[in-house]
Coordinates of C-alpha atoms in Angstrom, one line a residue:
X1 CA 68.2 123.1 84.3
X2 CA 70.6 121.6 87.4
X3 CA 70.1 118.3 88.5
X4 CA 71.1 118.5 92.7
X5 CA 72.3 115.5 94.3
X6 CA 71.8 114.9 97.8
X7 CA 73.8 112.1 99.8
X8 CA 74.3 110.7 96.3
X9 CA 70.6 110.6 95.8
X10 CA 69.1 112.4 92.5
X11 CA 66.7 114.6 94.8
X12 CA 65.7 118.0 92.8
X13 CA 65.6 118.9 89.0
X14 CA 66.1 123.1 89.1
X15 CA 64.5 125.2 86.6
X16 CA 65.7 128.8 86.5
X17 CA 65.5 131.7 83.5
X18 CA 67.4 135.1 84.5
X19 CA 67.3 137.9 81.9
X20 CA 70.9 138.2 80.3
X21 CA 70.5 141.6 80.0
X22 CA 70.4 142.2 83.9
X23 CA 73.5 139.9 84.8
X24 CA 76.2 140.7 82.0
X25 CA 79.0 138.2 81.4
X26 CA 77.8 135.8 83.4
X27 CA 80.1 132.8 83.1
X28 CA 80.2 128.9 83.9
X29 CA 82.4 129.8 86.8
X30 CA 79.8 131.9 88.8
X31 CA 77.2 129.5 87.7
X32 CA 79.4 127.2 90.0
X33 CA 80.2 129.1 92.6
X34 CA 77.0 131.3 93.3
X35 CA 75.2 133.6 91.2
X36 CA 74.0 135.6 94.1
X37 CA 77.5 136.1 94.8
X38 CA 78.3 137.4 91.2
X39 CA 75.0 139.8 91.3
X40 CA 75.8 141.2 94.6
X41 CA 79.7 141.6 94.4
X42 CA 80.6 142.1 90.9
X43 CA 77.6 143.7 89.3
X44 CA 76.7 145.4 92.9
X45 CA 72.7 144.6 93.0
X46 CA 71.1 143.5 95.7
X47 CA 68.4 140.9 95.8
X48 CA 65.6 142.9 97.3
X49 CA 62.9 139.8 97.6
X50 CA 61.5 136.9 96.4
X51 CA 57.6 135.4 96.1
X52 CA 57.5 131.7 96.8
X53 CA 54.7 129.7 96.0
X54 CA 54.6 126.2 96.4
X55 CA 52.5 123.0 94.9
X56 CA 52.3 119.2 94.2
X57 CA 53.0 118.0 91.3
X58 CA 53.3 114.4 88.9
X59 CA 56.8 114.1 87.4
X60 CA 57.3 115.2 83.8
X61 CA 59.4 112.8 81.6
X62 CA 62.8 114.5 82.3
X63 CA 61.9 114.3 85.9
X64 CA 61.3 110.5 85.6
X65 CA 64.5 110.2 84.2
X66 CA 66.6 111.8 86.4
X67 CA 65.1 111.3 89.6
X68 CA 64.4 107.3 88.7
X69 CA 60.4 108.0 88.9
X70 CA 57.5 106.6 87.2
X71 CA 54.1 108.6 86.8
X72 CA 52.9 107.4 90.3
X73 CA 55.0 109.6 92.4
X74 CA 54.6 112.5 93.4
X75 CA 56.9 115.9 93.7
X76 CA 56.9 119.0 95.6
X77 CA 57.0 122.2 93.3
X78 CA 58.7 125.3 94.7
X79 CA 58.2 128.4 92.1
X80 CA 60.3 131.6 93.0
X81 CA 60.5 134.8 91.2
X82 CA 63.0 136.8 92.7
X83 CA 63.5 140.7 92.6
X84 CA 66.5 143.0 92.5
X85 CA 66.9 146.4 94.6
X86 CA 65.1 148.4 91.9
X87 CA 62.4 146.2 92.1
X88 CA 62.8 144.5 88.4
X89 CA 62.1 140.4 88.2
X90 CA 65.7 138.8 88.0
X91 CA 64.9 135.4 88.3
X92 CA 62.1 133.0 87.6
X93 CA 63.1 129.3 89.3
X94 CA 61.1 126.3 90.0
X95 CA 62.3 123.4 91.7
X96 CA 60.5 120.0 91.6
X97 CA 62.0 118.1 94.7
X98 CA 61.2 114.4 95.4
X99 CA 59.3 114.5 98.7
X100 CA 60.3 110.9 99.9
X101 CA 63.0 108.6 98.8
X102 CA 61.7 105.1 97.6

């Protein structure tokens, strides 16, 4: 789980699941720089494609806390499944995005 802050405003919470067997030896260093760079340069794998879907949601308790929201606020959710060049799913991510700053 990662909180993204844009111009000092908590704006996005990103939830990502990646199979550790496909991305061995991943460290905090790679997480802070770029997982995709690590996959392509160190593991020599190609990110082939991704499927994305968008929906509108109400915030969860975690999102209300970190994005300073109430039950009446509205978020956009982007769900993505990314695939490696061998067509194996390598990532499932969903991001909850604050649509408009209060």
